[in-house]
Amino acid sequence: MSADAVFSHQSPSSIADYSGKVPVEHLDYDYIDKCRDAKYLEKILRVLRSGQEGIYPHLIKFCESHLEKLNPRSRALRKESPVATAASLSKDEWSQIVSELKTWEEDTKRNEISLNQQSLFDDPVKDTVPPVRGSNCFVPFGESSVPKERKNPSKSALPRDHREWDKFDVEKECDKIDGNVLKNDPPAIVNTGHPKIKTQVNASSLSQNEKLLLANREKDKGNEAFRANDYEEAVAYYTRSLCILPTVAAYNNRAQAEIHLKHWHNAMRDCERVLELEPGNTKALLRRATVHNHWGNPKMASEDLRMVLREEPHNTAATQLLSKTEKKMSECQPEQQRKGKKILIQEEDDNSHEEEQAQQTACPVQPSQPVGGEESSAAPAEKGDMGNAQKKPHGRGDGGPHNESNNSHHGPWKSRGGSSDKYKVTQESKEKVANGSSKRGSTASVKGDQSSSGKETIVAGSTRETVNLDAPCGALPPPLARLKNEGNLLFKNGQFADALEKYTQAIQGYTDSGIDSPEDLCILYSNRAACYLKDGNSQDCIQDCTRSLELQPFSLKPLLRRAMAYESLERYRTAYVDYKTVLQIDISVQAAHDSVNRITRLLIDQDGPEWREKLPDIPLVPLSAQQHRREEPPSAEVLQARAEKAARDGERRTEVRFSALKQEGNEFVKKGQYLDALGKYTECLKLKPEECAVYTNRALCYLKAERFTEAKQDCDAALKREPTNKKAFYRRALANKGLKDYVACSSDLQEVLQLDPNVQEAEKELEEVTVLLRQSLANVSQDQPRKNVPITEVDNDDDMSAVSNSASSSRGEDMPINLQPTSAYDFGQSLNAARCSGNTAACAKLLTSTAPDMLPQYLGTQLDGNTISFIMQALDSHLLEKDPNLVYQHLSHLHTTDRFSVVLMLLEKDEHRHMTQLFEHLSAVESTGFTKNDVQNLANKYI
């Protein structure tokens, strides 16, 4: 049975059955040659190699060669090479191997003898094993780590009789067993020295990549030592890494190791170096804050920590360290205020400041608390704090009077960001001291009507400060502004009752005056609420804060003061809501953080696990009111770095999105879902409009959907970006074919074959389009009426020449040409007729009647080298003398035609010569429409 018969009678299931026995009919040359199942061929090959049906070397070799064509990586083709023996090697190779083995054997024996003769125990103290990391002990060579009991060989254990048992001390033996008896073993030798690591590495001969690799290796060694708590070794390896190539990471890591070693100056130096290389590095700021905190500079530490939290609001380490730092600052401030302070407020004239000042002595001025904080020197001892002592924020924004300079609740939010410094007094107010009177209502209060110059002088020790009480305050009239300034001054001096009176007078005057300035009224209510809070009048404080918030919603200070008043009245739920609102406005208010944590514990104890469900709704603060989102404008370098990073991130995201969309489009094309692919490619072009491949892919989808106009537009766009794209030419040719523009289709196919003559699809399409073009031309010629040409007989040669001249004239100038084309097709037919007859005069007439700006549109589908050369000859021969300006205009528009640059590269020498000759003649013409320089610039685009 032949192989064809076997395949015809064999079912698919029997072909795929690899578990059964191979029939003898399949062990045939024809069957093996026609078999395409590589797995089944492997089974046939195994049967042939086994010899079950006989040994056929040629058939085995034929099967192997056929299997190699189907699956070159088949495991059945692998052959095991036998182990090499002396018989499989030449005599010279075997002798060389034997000699090398003998040489190796002799060297090994020699090394073994030398090692045996060498003494390893000459100096057991010096030759020691290096200590294990984490331990400073070692065991000398020659000594076991387990102490051996020293026995006297001369004494042997003798058998005991009954009398010795009476002398046996049981307690002593039990102590030996329990280990209570001290042994006289020699103490272990402690290795106090640390193995020294060279910190300097010579990397001058290394390349930049080698330096980076070596520096990273040394840094990794330092990281390993750091994790093992061996900070000295970590510092050594970090120093080696920095010696090779300084990096921010190595400086940061070394600073952390230096902090663990308490080398504070070295750690500070490394942090400063990091901030020079990378300003705003959070790790360096955090570690520098640690150093500042150790040196007793909590203010500088808190500044660094706030910068860290501004970049990383959820940094736990920075939050904890800032809390400790703020606590330390709050503990130090009451100690500074325990001393009594004296203050003298006296009136003065402008010219008698120095003469009338009383010479008094007082304690040196201590830095004051933040505005509105607890001022123990000014508060009377008998009144106390009215139950607010344990609920006051620790040094932030509990509410001194508002000033226009730091007003934080106006509509556009004029404060400078989320820093807590806006809740502290200025340097000038830090030098003010509280009044020496023990009562708030003392006679040292300010009286505005006694000041002739509107200024008050505050004397504290050797420091004096002049306060202008007539300074303008927003839109308030001068009398109200003076009342407000007096209230601010009294509040700063701790005279809260007098300040409350001034603010009340200002509020009444505001109502009577009828002015419209809600910002100023909001400040007055907020300041009076601060006075109520200081006096322990929480109810009135809540009322004033609520009025202030009605005027200016989401004002920070009224919210904070109302929260404190609610907390003093043990209305914890409403206090919690106000504190959370404050944190939405400015997350850096540490007092709100502390209060939220404290109230949370109270509410959990009070309401249980479901305490959140019993809370009122927390209002959502708009972004415009969130101060921590409005930082100070960064520097130009920071802005540039952010812009570069944003650009890189945007490019990366765009690239990922673009690749995903393109891949999805390609998958849709493979599945034949061209409309879905069209949408994906359109989205790709929105991301990267300059990607040429996407235009050609979308053009293919348009062709499949028979939307030939859109396909042609995409091909044009692709050719603008890549003038030699074969796919764009080919697909535009198919689009022109669909639009029945066979001339343009033929031109595009010729471009494809010029770029790559091996494109068979283009050759087939060109043959088919040529046939279609001839048919269309024939149809056009049939539609046009034929002309009768008279034929006359001649007797001599003169008459024959006359007939020839007549025929040529009728073929040339007299041939009818449409001189008023209305479309690119009409223009092309006229131009082809003139070019086929070689009639440059007719071409000149056609160009004369054609507007120069329409020339690129008419030639867009049929531009080639012959057409350009023919137009150049017509312009040079007929139009240049008659109308040089028209020639210049045609040349100015001709080079803007599609594919002009491609055609220009394919021109021959004679065609270039005609073009050069035309520009030479044009430059020699004197015209008012252009200059020689204009002609030269235009010639550069052609030649």
PDB file of N, CA and C in Angstrom, residues 690-768:
ATOM      1  N   GLU A 690       2.890  62.225  16.321  1.00  0.00           N
ATOM      2  CA  GLU A 690       3.977  62.169  15.351  1.00  0.00           C
ATOM      3  C   GLU A 690       4.414  60.737  15.048  1.00  0.00           C
ATOM      4  N   GLU A 691       3.670  59.741  15.530  1.00  0.00           N
ATOM      5  CA  GLU A 691       4.057  58.348  15.333  1.00  0.00           C
ATOM      6  C   GLU A 691       3.576  57.899  13.963  1.00  0.00           C
ATOM      7  N   CYS A 692       4.532  57.655  13.052  1.00  0.00           N
ATOM      8  CA  CYS A 692       4.199  57.340  11.658  1.00  0.00           C
ATOM      9  C   CYS A 692       3.517  55.982  11.537  1.00  0.00           C
ATOM     10  N   ALA A 693       3.992  54.986  12.310  1.00  0.00           N
ATOM     11  CA  ALA A 693       3.451  53.625  12.183  1.00  0.00           C
ATOM     12  C   ALA A 693       1.972  53.572  12.521  1.00  0.00           C
ATOM     13  N   VAL A 694       1.519  54.410  13.447  1.00  0.00           N
ATOM     14  CA  VAL A 694       0.106  54.389  13.819  1.00  0.00           C
ATOM     15  C   VAL A 694      -0.755  54.903  12.667  1.00  0.00           C
ATOM     16  N   TYR A 695      -0.261  55.902  11.924  1.00  0.00           N
ATOM     17  CA  TYR A 695      -1.016  56.396  10.769  1.00  0.00           C
ATOM     18  C   TYR A 695      -1.186  55.299   9.720  1.00  0.00           C
ATOM     19  N   THR A 696      -0.122  54.558   9.439  1.00  0.00           N
ATOM     20  CA  THR A 696      -0.226  53.496   8.440  1.00  0.00           C
ATOM     21  C   THR A 696      -1.130  52.378   8.936  1.00  0.00           C
ATOM     22  N   ASN A 697      -1.087  52.072  10.233  1.00  0.00           N
ATOM     23  CA  ASN A 697      -1.975  51.035  10.766  1.00  0.00           C
ATOM     24  C   ASN A 697      -3.442  51.465  10.685  1.00  0.00           C
ATOM     25  N   ARG A 698      -3.705  52.726  11.024  1.00  0.00           N
ATOM     26  CA  ARG A 698      -5.088  53.192  10.940  1.00  0.00           C
ATOM     27  C   ARG A 698      -5.551  53.265   9.482  1.00  0.00           C
ATOM     28  N   ALA A 699      -4.620  53.588   8.582  1.00  0.00           N
ATOM     29  CA  ALA A 699      -4.971  53.603   7.164  1.00  0.00           C
ATOM     30  C   ALA A 699      -5.403  52.210   6.706  1.00  0.00           C
ATOM     31  N   LEU A 700      -4.737  51.178   7.204  1.00  0.00           N
ATOM     32  CA  LEU A 700      -5.140  49.811   6.868  1.00  0.00           C
ATOM     33  C   LEU A 700      -6.569  49.532   7.342  1.00  0.00           C
ATOM     34  N   CYS A 701      -6.887  49.983   8.557  1.00  0.00           N
ATOM     35  CA  CYS A 701      -8.251  49.791   9.066  1.00  0.00           C
ATOM     36  C   CYS A 701      -9.271  50.533   8.208  1.00  0.00           C
ATOM     37  N   TYR A 702      -8.928  51.748   7.781  1.00  0.00           N
ATOM     38  CA  TYR A 702      -9.835  52.495   6.904  1.00  0.00           C
ATOM     39  C   TYR A 702     -10.029  51.771   5.572  1.00  0.00           C
ATOM     40  N   LEU A 703      -8.948  51.191   5.044  1.00  0.00           N
ATOM     41  CA  LEU A 703      -9.061  50.449   3.786  1.00  0.00           C
ATOM     42  C   LEU A 703      -9.983  49.240   3.952  1.00  0.00           C
ATOM     43  N   LYS A 704      -9.843  48.528   5.079  1.00  0.00           N
ATOM     44  CA  LYS A 704     -10.706  47.370   5.302  1.00  0.00           C
ATOM     45  C   LYS A 704     -12.168  47.799   5.457  1.00  0.00           C
ATOM     46  N   ALA A 705     -12.376  48.998   5.998  1.00  0.00           N
ATOM     47  CA  ALA A 705     -13.737  49.513   6.156  1.00  0.00           C
ATOM     48  C   ALA A 705     -14.222  50.260   4.909  1.00  0.00           C
ATOM     49  N   GLU A 706     -13.376  50.280   3.824  1.00  0.00           N
ATOM     50  CA  GLU A 706     -13.699  50.942   2.559  1.00  0.00           C
ATOM     51  C   GLU A 706     -13.949  52.433   2.742  1.00  0.00           C
ATOM     52  N   ARG A 707     -13.230  53.011   3.661  1.00  0.00           N
ATOM     53  CA  ARG A 707     -13.264  54.473   3.862  1.00  0.00           C
ATOM     54  C   ARG A 707     -11.968  55.024   3.274  1.00  0.00           C
ATOM     55  N   PHE A 708     -11.966  55.143   1.934  1.00  0.00           N
ATOM     56  CA  PHE A 708     -10.724  55.387   1.208  1.00  0.00           C
ATOM     57  C   PHE A 708     -10.214  56.812   1.402  1.00  0.00           C
ATOM     58  N   THR A 709     -11.097  57.766   1.575  1.00  0.00           N
ATOM     59  CA  THR A 709     -10.649  59.153   1.756  1.00  0.00           C
ATOM     60  C   THR A 709      -9.863  59.299   3.051  1.00  0.00           C
ATOM     61  N   GLU A 710     -10.393  58.745   4.159  1.00  0.00           N
ATOM     62  CA  GLU A 710      -9.677  58.812   5.431  1.00  0.00           C
ATOM     63  C   GLU A 710      -8.356  58.043   5.368  1.00  0.00           C
ATOM     64  N   ALA A 711      -8.361  56.925   4.636  1.00  0.00           N
ATOM     65  CA  ALA A 711      -7.119  56.158   4.502  1.00  0.00           C
ATOM     66  C   ALA A 711      -6.060  56.970   3.769  1.00  0.00           C
ATOM     67  N   LYS A 712      -6.472  57.670   2.727  1.00  0.00           N
ATOM     68  CA  LYS A 712      -5.516  58.497   1.990  1.00  0.00           C
ATOM     69  C   LYS A 712      -4.974  59.629   2.870  1.00  0.00           C
ATOM     70  N   GLN A 713      -5.830  60.219   3.670  1.00  0.00           N
ATOM     71  CA  GLN A 713      -5.363  61.293   4.561  1.00  0.00           C
ATOM     72  C   GLN A 713      -4.334  60.782   5.571  1.00  0.00           C
ATOM     73  N   ASP A 714      -4.567  59.600   6.123  1.00  0.00           N
ATOM     74  CA  ASP A 714      -3.596  59.036   7.062  1.00  0.00           C
ATOM     75  C   ASP A 714      -2.277  58.722   6.377  1.00  0.00           C
ATOM     76  N   CYS A 715      -2.347  58.220   5.142  1.00  0.00           N
ATOM     77  CA  CYS A 715      -1.106  57.945   4.405  1.00  0.00           C
ATOM     78  C   CYS A 715      -0.351  59.239   4.107  1.00  0.00           C
ATOM     79  N   ASP A 716      -1.081  60.302   3.753  1.00  0.00           N
ATOM     80  CA  ASP A 716      -0.429  61.599   3.532  1.00  0.00           C
ATOM     81  C   ASP A 716       0.262  62.083   4.800  1.00  0.00           C
ATOM     82  N   ALA A 717      -0.434  61.925   5.954  1.00  0.00           N
ATOM     83  CA  ALA A 717       0.179  62.343   7.221  1.00  0.00           C
ATOM     84  C   ALA A 717       1.427  61.523   7.525  1.00  0.00           C
ATOM     85  N   ALA A 718       1.385  60.229   7.227  1.00  0.00           N
ATOM     86  CA  ALA A 718       2.562  59.387   7.472  1.00  0.00           C
ATOM     87  C   ALA A 718       3.721  59.794   6.570  1.00  0.00           C
ATOM     88  N   LEU A 719       3.431  60.133   5.306  1.00  0.00           N
ATOM     89  CA  LEU A 719       4.504  60.511   4.383  1.00  0.00           C
ATOM     90  C   LEU A 719       5.091  61.874   4.718  1.00  0.00           C
ATOM     91  N   LYS A 720       4.318  62.756   5.338  1.00  0.00           N
ATOM     92  CA  LYS A 720       4.886  64.027   5.796  1.00  0.00           C
ATOM     93  C   LYS A 720       5.939  63.789   6.864  1.00  0.00           C
ATOM     94  N   ARG A 721       5.706  62.797   7.709  1.00  0.00           N
ATOM     95  CA  ARG A 721       6.650  62.514   8.799  1.00  0.00           C
ATOM     96  C   ARG A 721       7.768  61.578   8.354  1.00  0.00           C
ATOM     97  N   GLU A 722       7.499  60.748   7.341  1.00  0.00           N
ATOM     98  CA  GLU A 722       8.518  59.808   6.870  1.00  0.00           C
ATOM     99  C   GLU A 722       8.336  59.651   5.364  1.00  0.00           C
ATOM    100  N   PRO A 723       9.018  60.473   4.558  1.00  0.00           N
ATOM    101  CA  PRO A 723       8.756  60.525   3.113  1.00  0.00           C
ATOM    102  C   PRO A 723       9.066  59.232   2.373  1.00  0.00           C
ATOM    103  N   THR A 724       9.809  58.312   2.950  1.00  0.00           N
ATOM    104  CA  THR A 724      10.187  57.080   2.247  1.00  0.00           C
ATOM    105  C   THR A 724       9.496  55.862   2.848  1.00  0.00           C
ATOM    106  N   ASN A 725       8.339  56.032   3.416  1.00  0.00           N
ATOM    107  CA  ASN A 725       7.629  54.917   4.042  1.00  0.00           C
ATOM    108  C   ASN A 725       6.919  54.099   2.966  1.00  0.00           C
ATOM    109  N   LYS A 726       7.329  52.845   2.807  1.00  0.00           N
ATOM    110  CA  LYS A 726       6.757  51.996   1.758  1.00  0.00           C
ATOM    111  C   LYS A 726       5.295  51.671   2.039  1.00  0.00           C
ATOM    112  N   LYS A 727       5.006  51.387   3.308  1.00  0.00           N
ATOM    113  CA  LYS A 727       3.629  51.035   3.646  1.00  0.00           C
ATOM    114  C   LYS A 727       2.674  52.182   3.340  1.00  0.00           C
ATOM    115  N   ALA A 728       3.109  53.413   3.620  1.00  0.00           N
ATOM    116  CA  ALA A 728       2.241  54.559   3.366  1.00  0.00           C
ATOM    117  C   ALA A 728       1.981  54.716   1.871  1.00  0.00           C
ATOM    118  N   PHE A 729       3.020  54.570   1.035  1.00  0.00           N
ATOM    119  CA  PHE A 729       2.831  54.656  -0.418  1.00  0.00           C
ATOM    120  C   PHE A 729       1.893  53.563  -0.913  1.00  0.00           C
ATOM    121  N   TYR A 730       2.121  52.339  -0.422  1.00  0.00           N
ATOM    122  CA  TYR A 730       1.330  51.213  -0.912  1.00  0.00           C
ATOM    123  C   TYR A 730      -0.135  51.362  -0.507  1.00  0.00           C
ATOM    124  N   ARG A 731      -0.371  51.750   0.763  1.00  0.00           N
ATOM    125  CA  ARG A 731      -1.755  51.863   1.210  1.00  0.00           C
ATOM    126  C   ARG A 731      -2.442  53.093   0.615  1.00  0.00           C
ATOM    127  N   ARG A 732      -1.670  54.134   0.315  1.00  0.00           N
ATOM    128  CA  ARG A 732      -2.281  55.262  -0.392  1.00  0.00           C
ATOM    129  C   ARG A 732      -2.648  54.864  -1.814  1.00  0.00           C
ATOM    130  N   ALA A 733      -1.807  53.998  -2.396  1.00  0.00           N
ATOM    131  CA  ALA A 733      -2.143  53.503  -3.724  1.00  0.00           C
ATOM    132  C   ALA A 733      -3.450  52.726  -3.699  1.00  0.00           C
ATOM    133  N   LEU A 734      -3.640  51.894  -2.668  1.00  0.00           N
ATOM    134  CA  LEU A 734      -4.904  51.159  -2.565  1.00  0.00           C
ATOM    135  C   LEU A 734      -6.071  52.109  -2.337  1.00  0.00           C
ATOM    136  N   ALA A 735      -5.849  53.174  -1.538  1.00  0.00           N
ATOM    137  CA  ALA A 735      -6.907  54.156  -1.331  1.00  0.00           C
ATOM    138  C   ALA A 735      -7.255  54.868  -2.625  1.00  0.00           C
ATOM    139  N   ASN A 736      -6.245  55.258  -3.423  1.00  0.00           N
ATOM    140  CA  ASN A 736      -6.501  55.902  -4.714  1.00  0.00           C
ATOM    141  C   ASN A 736      -7.215  54.946  -5.668  1.00  0.00           C
ATOM    142  N   LYS A 737      -6.872  53.669  -5.565  1.00  0.00           N
ATOM    143  CA  LYS A 737      -7.564  52.671  -6.390  1.00  0.00           C
ATOM    144  C   LYS A 737      -9.032  52.603  -6.004  1.00  0.00           C
ATOM    145  N   GLY A 738      -9.300  52.637  -4.701  1.00  0.00           N
ATOM    146  CA  GLY A 738     -10.689  52.632  -4.266  1.00  0.00           C
ATOM    147  C   GLY A 738     -11.430  53.886  -4.684  1.00  0.00           C
ATOM    148  N   LEU A 739     -10.711  55.015  -4.756  1.00  0.00           N
ATOM    149  CA  LEU A 739     -11.302  56.270  -5.215  1.00  0.00           C
ATOM    150  C   LEU A 739     -11.322  56.391  -6.740  1.00  0.00           C
ATOM    151  N   LYS A 740     -10.807  55.338  -7.432  1.00  0.00           N
ATOM    152  CA  LYS A 740     -10.737  55.271  -8.892  1.00  0.00           C
ATOM    153  C   LYS A 740      -9.846  56.352  -9.477  1.00  0.00           C
ATOM    154  N   ASP A 741      -8.826  56.743  -8.688  1.00  0.00           N
ATOM    155  CA  ASP A 741      -7.804  57.661  -9.196  1.00  0.00           C
ATOM    156  C   ASP A 741      -6.600  56.809  -9.596  1.00  0.00           C
ATOM    157  N   TYR A 742      -6.693  56.208 -10.799  1.00  0.00           N
ATOM    158  CA  TYR A 742      -5.714  55.211 -11.198  1.00  0.00           C
ATOM    159  C   TYR A 742      -4.366  55.823 -11.509  1.00  0.00           C
ATOM    160  N   VAL A 743      -4.345  57.068 -11.925  1.00  0.00           N
ATOM    161  CA  VAL A 743      -3.059  57.717 -12.210  1.00  0.00           C
ATOM    162  C   VAL A 743      -2.255  57.876 -10.917  1.00  0.00           C
ATOM    163  N   ALA A 744      -2.890  58.392  -9.886  1.00  0.00           N
ATOM    164  CA  ALA A 744      -2.197  58.543  -8.604  1.00  0.00           C
ATOM    165  C   ALA A 744      -1.828  57.192  -8.018  1.00  0.00           C
ATOM    166  N   CYS A 745      -2.708  56.216  -8.189  1.00  0.00           N
ATOM    167  CA  CYS A 745      -2.408  54.866  -7.691  1.00  0.00           C
ATOM    168  C   CYS A 745      -1.183  54.304  -8.378  1.00  0.00           C
ATOM    169  N   SER A 746      -1.120  54.473  -9.699  1.00  0.00           N
ATOM    170  CA  SER A 746       0.052  53.985 -10.437  1.00  0.00           C
ATOM    171  C   SER A 746       1.327  54.694  -9.984  1.00  0.00           C
ATOM    172  N   SER A 747       1.242  56.002  -9.754  1.00  0.00           N
ATOM    173  CA  SER A 747       2.421  56.746  -9.299  1.00  0.00           C
ATOM    174  C   SER A 747       2.898  56.249  -7.940  1.00  0.00           C
ATOM    175  N   ASP A 748       1.965  55.995  -7.021  1.00  0.00           N
ATOM    176  CA  ASP A 748       2.365  55.500  -5.693  1.00  0.00           C
ATOM    177  C   ASP A 748       2.971  54.110  -5.766  1.00  0.00           C
ATOM    178  N   LEU A 749       2.422  53.267  -6.606  1.00  0.00           N
ATOM    179  CA  LEU A 749       2.984  51.919  -6.743  1.00  0.00           C
ATOM    180  C   LEU A 749       4.382  51.964  -7.341  1.00  0.00           C
ATOM    181  N   GLN A 750       4.598  52.894  -8.271  1.00  0.00           N
ATOM    182  CA  GLN A 750       5.954  53.051  -8.816  1.00  0.00           C
ATOM    183  C   GLN A 750       6.929  53.527  -7.748  1.00  0.00           C
ATOM    184  N   GLU A 751       6.455  54.386  -6.841  1.00  0.00           N
ATOM    185  CA  GLU A 751       7.307  54.818  -5.724  1.00  0.00           C
ATOM    186  C   GLU A 751       7.682  53.622  -4.845  1.00  0.00           C
ATOM    187  N   VAL A 752       6.713  52.755  -4.586  1.00  0.00           N
ATOM    188  CA  VAL A 752       6.994  51.578  -3.766  1.00  0.00           C
ATOM    189  C   VAL A 752       8.054  50.716  -4.431  1.00  0.00           C
ATOM    190  N   LEU A 753       7.928  50.492  -5.738  1.00  0.00           N
ATOM    191  CA  LEU A 753       8.890  49.637  -6.437  1.00  0.00           C
ATOM    192  C   LEU A 753      10.255  50.296  -6.553  1.00  0.00           C
ATOM    193  N   GLN A 754      10.304  51.612  -6.613  1.00  0.00           N
ATOM    194  CA  GLN A 754      11.605  52.282  -6.605  1.00  0.00           C
ATOM    195  C   GLN A 754      12.292  52.130  -5.255  1.00  0.00           C
ATOM    196  N   LEU A 755      11.506  52.175  -4.161  1.00  0.00           N
ATOM    197  CA  LEU A 755      12.093  51.996  -2.838  1.00  0.00           C
ATOM    198  C   LEU A 755      12.479  50.545  -2.592  1.00  0.00           C
ATOM    199  N   ASP A 756      11.667  49.609  -3.091  1.00  0.00           N
ATOM    200  CA  ASP A 756      11.961  48.188  -2.885  1.00  0.00           C
ATOM    201  C   ASP A 756      11.407  47.414  -4.072  1.00  0.00           C
ATOM    202  N   PRO A 757      12.251  47.035  -5.025  1.00  0.00           N
ATOM    203  CA  PRO A 757      11.754  46.329  -6.221  1.00  0.00           C
ATOM    204  C   PRO A 757      11.223  44.928  -5.931  1.00  0.00           C
ATOM    205  N   ASN A 758      11.431  44.412  -4.745  1.00  0.00           N
ATOM    206  CA  ASN A 758      11.037  43.039  -4.437  1.00  0.00           C
ATOM    207  C   ASN A 758       9.612  42.921  -3.882  1.00  0.00           C
ATOM    208  N   VAL A 759       8.877  44.002  -3.841  1.00  0.00           N
ATOM    209  CA  VAL A 759       7.511  43.957  -3.320  1.00  0.00           C
ATOM    210  C   VAL A 759       6.602  43.409  -4.411  1.00  0.00           C
ATOM    211  N   GLN A 760       6.272  42.141  -4.282  1.00  0.00           N
ATOM    212  CA  GLN A 760       5.461  41.500  -5.319  1.00  0.00           C
ATOM    213  C   GLN A 760       4.030  42.009  -5.323  1.00  0.00           C
ATOM    214  N   GLU A 761       3.507  42.348  -4.154  1.00  0.00           N
ATOM    215  CA  GLU A 761       2.146  42.853  -4.114  1.00  0.00           C
ATOM    216  C   GLU A 761       2.014  44.134  -4.915  1.00  0.00           C
ATOM    217  N   ALA A 762       3.047  44.995  -4.838  1.00  0.00           N
ATOM    218  CA  ALA A 762       3.007  46.244  -5.610  1.00  0.00           C
ATOM    219  C   ALA A 762       3.051  45.968  -7.106  1.00  0.00           C
ATOM    220  N   GLU A 763       3.834  44.965  -7.526  1.00  0.00           N
ATOM    221  CA  GLU A 763       3.894  44.633  -8.956  1.00  0.00           C
ATOM    222  C   GLU A 763       2.528  44.151  -9.457  1.00  0.00           C
ATOM    223  N   LYS A 764       1.891  43.279  -8.695  1.00  0.00           N
ATOM    224  CA  LYS A 764       0.578  42.778  -9.109  1.00  0.00           C
ATOM    225  C   LYS A 764      -0.439  43.907  -9.168  1.00  0.00           C
ATOM    226  N   GLU A 765      -0.426  44.766  -8.139  1.00  0.00           N
ATOM    227  CA  GLU A 765      -1.365  45.887  -8.144  1.00  0.00           C
ATOM    228  C   GLU A 765      -1.098  46.824  -9.315  1.00  0.00           C
ATOM    229  N   LEU A 766       0.178  47.044  -9.636  1.00  0.00           N
ATOM    230  CA  LEU A 766       0.518  47.943 -10.738  1.00  0.00           C
ATOM    231  C   LEU A 766       0.004  47.393 -12.063  1.00  0.00           C
ATOM    232  N   GLU A 767       0.138  46.086 -12.276  1.00  0.00           N
ATOM    233  CA  GLU A 767      -0.384  45.485 -13.506  1.00  0.00           C
ATOM    234  C   GLU A 767      -1.903  45.653 -13.585  1.00  0.00           C
ATOM    235  N   GLU A 768      -2.581  45.400 -12.465  1.00  0.00           N
ATOM    236  CA  GLU A 768      -4.037  45.519 -12.470  1.00  0.00           C
ATOM    237  C   GLU A 768      -4.474  46.964 -12.669  1.00  0.00           C
TER     238      GLU A 768
END
